[in-house]
Short mmCIF file of C-alpha atoms and ligand atoms in Angstrom, two decimals:
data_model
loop_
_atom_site.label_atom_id
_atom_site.label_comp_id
_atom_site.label_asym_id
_atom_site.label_seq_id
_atom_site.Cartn_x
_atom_site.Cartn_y
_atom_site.Cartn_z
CA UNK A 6 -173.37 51.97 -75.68
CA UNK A 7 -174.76 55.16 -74.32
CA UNK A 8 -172.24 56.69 -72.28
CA UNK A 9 -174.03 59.95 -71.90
CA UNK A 10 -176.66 58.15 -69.34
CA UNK A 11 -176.94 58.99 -65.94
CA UNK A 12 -180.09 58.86 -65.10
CA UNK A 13 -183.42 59.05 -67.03
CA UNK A 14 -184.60 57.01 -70.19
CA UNK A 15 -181.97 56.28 -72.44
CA UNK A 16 -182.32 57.75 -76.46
CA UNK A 17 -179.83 54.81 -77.30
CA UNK A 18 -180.72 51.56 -75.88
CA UNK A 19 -183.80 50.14 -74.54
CA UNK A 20 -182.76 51.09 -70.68
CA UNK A 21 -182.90 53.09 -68.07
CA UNK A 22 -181.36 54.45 -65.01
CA UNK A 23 -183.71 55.88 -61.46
CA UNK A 24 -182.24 58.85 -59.96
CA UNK A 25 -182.51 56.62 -56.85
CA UNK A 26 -179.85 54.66 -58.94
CA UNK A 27 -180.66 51.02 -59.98
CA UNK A 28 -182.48 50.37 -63.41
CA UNK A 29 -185.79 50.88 -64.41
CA UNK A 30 -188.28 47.35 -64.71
CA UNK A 31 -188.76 48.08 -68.35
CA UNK A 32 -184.86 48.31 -68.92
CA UNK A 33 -183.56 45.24 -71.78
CA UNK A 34 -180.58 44.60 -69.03
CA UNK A 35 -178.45 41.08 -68.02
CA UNK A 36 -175.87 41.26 -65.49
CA UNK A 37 -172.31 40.71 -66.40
CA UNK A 38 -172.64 37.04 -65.86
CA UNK A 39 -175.62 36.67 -68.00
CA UNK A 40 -174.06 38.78 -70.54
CA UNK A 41 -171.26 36.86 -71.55
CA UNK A 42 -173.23 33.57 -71.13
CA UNK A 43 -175.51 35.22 -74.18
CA UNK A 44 -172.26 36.00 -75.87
CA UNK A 45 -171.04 32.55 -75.26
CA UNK A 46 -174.28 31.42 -76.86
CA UNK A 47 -174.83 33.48 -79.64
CA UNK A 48 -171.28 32.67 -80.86
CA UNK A 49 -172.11 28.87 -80.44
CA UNK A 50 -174.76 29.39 -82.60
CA UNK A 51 -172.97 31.10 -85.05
CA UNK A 52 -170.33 28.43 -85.16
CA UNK A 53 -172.91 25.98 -85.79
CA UNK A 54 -175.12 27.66 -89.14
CA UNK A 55 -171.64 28.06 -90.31
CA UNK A 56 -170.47 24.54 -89.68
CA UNK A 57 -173.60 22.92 -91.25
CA UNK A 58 -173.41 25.65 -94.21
CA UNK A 59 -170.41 24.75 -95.36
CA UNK A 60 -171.11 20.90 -94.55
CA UNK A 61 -174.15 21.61 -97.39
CA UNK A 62 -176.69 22.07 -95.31
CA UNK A 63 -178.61 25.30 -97.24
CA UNK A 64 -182.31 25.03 -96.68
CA UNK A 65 -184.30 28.14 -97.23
CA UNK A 66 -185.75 28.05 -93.67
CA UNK A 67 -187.11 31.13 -92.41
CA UNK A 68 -188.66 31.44 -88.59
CA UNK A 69 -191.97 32.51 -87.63
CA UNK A 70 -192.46 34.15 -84.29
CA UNK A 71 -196.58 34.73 -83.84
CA UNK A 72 -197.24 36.06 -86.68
CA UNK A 73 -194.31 37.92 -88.02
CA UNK A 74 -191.65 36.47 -90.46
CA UNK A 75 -188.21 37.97 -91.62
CA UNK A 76 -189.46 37.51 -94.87
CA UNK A 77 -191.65 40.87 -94.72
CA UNK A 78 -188.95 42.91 -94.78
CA UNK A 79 -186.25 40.85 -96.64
CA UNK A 80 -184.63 42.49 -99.69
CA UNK A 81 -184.22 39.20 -101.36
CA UNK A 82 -187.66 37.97 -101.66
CA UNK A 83 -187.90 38.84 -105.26
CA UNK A 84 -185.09 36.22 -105.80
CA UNK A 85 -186.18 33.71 -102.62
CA UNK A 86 -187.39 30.35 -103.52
CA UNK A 87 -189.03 30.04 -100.18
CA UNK A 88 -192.99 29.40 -101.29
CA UNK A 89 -194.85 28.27 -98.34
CA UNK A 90 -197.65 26.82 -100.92
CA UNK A 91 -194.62 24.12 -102.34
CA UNK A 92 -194.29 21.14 -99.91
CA UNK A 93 -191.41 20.99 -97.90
CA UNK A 94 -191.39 24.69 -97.67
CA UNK A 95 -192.14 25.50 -94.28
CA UNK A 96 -191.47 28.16 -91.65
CA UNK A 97 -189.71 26.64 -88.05
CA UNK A 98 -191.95 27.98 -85.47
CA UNK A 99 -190.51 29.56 -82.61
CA UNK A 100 -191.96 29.65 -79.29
CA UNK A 101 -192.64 32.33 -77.25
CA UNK A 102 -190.91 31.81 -73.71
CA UNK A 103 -190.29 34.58 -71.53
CA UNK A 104 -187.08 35.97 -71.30
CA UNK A 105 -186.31 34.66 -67.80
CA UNK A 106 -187.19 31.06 -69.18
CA UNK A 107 -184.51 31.33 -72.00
CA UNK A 108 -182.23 32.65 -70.01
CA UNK A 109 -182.58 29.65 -67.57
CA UNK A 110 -181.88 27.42 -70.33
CA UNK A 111 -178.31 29.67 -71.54
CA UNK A 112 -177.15 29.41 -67.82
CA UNK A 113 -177.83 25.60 -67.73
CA UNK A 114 -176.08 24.85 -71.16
CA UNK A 115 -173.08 27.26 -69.98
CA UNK A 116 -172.91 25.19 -66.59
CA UNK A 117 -172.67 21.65 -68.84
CA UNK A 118 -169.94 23.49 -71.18
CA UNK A 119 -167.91 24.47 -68.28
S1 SF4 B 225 -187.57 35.97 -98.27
FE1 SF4 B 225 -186.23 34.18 -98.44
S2 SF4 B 225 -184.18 34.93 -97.99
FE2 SF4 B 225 -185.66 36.42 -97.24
S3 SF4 B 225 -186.00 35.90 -95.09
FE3 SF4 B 225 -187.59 34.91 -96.27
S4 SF4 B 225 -186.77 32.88 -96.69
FE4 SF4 B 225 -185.04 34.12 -96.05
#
């Protein structure tokens, strides 16, 4: 995604390369392995909303991660239903495990998919 990169903090994407060569600790990277497990996963994922939307599954059901909700920022909120004051209408909480954690769990499902 940034080809210009050779070493230095990258304007683009949320890495970076030493001029001793390897990446800096603050660098968003996954190894080629990793990576495609995440695509693997994120396409899974997408198979499934899609699979239970068209089965008729269509609750409003927003996340909550700490504090902050998509709904802050959503252009449809003049139009949502989603009231968290009406029962039933409640954000899924999502947990906050470190990357390396979630990543554990992608390689694992990957391994019982193969
Ligand atoms: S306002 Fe409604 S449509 Fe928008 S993110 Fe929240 S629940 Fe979803």
């Amino acid at each position: 995604m940034d080809e210009t990169l050779e070493s230095g903090h990258s304007q683009v994407i949320s890495a970076g390369i030493k001029k001793t060569g390897g990446f800096y600790s603050n660098s968003s990277v996954a190894s080629e392995e990793d990576f495609t497990h995440l695509r693997q996963y994120v396409r899974g994922k997408f198979v499934e909303a899609g699979t239970e939307i068209t089965n008729g599954k269509i609750d409003i059901s927003p996340y909550k991660l700490k504090d902050k909700t998509p709904c802050a920022f959503c252009e449809y909120r003049s139009i949502c239903q989603f009231d968290e004051s009406m029962e039933n209408n409640e954000y899924r909480q999502l947990s906050t495990e470190s990357q390396s954690v979630i990543l554990d769990k992608i390689r694992e499902e990957a391994k019982r998919d193969e």
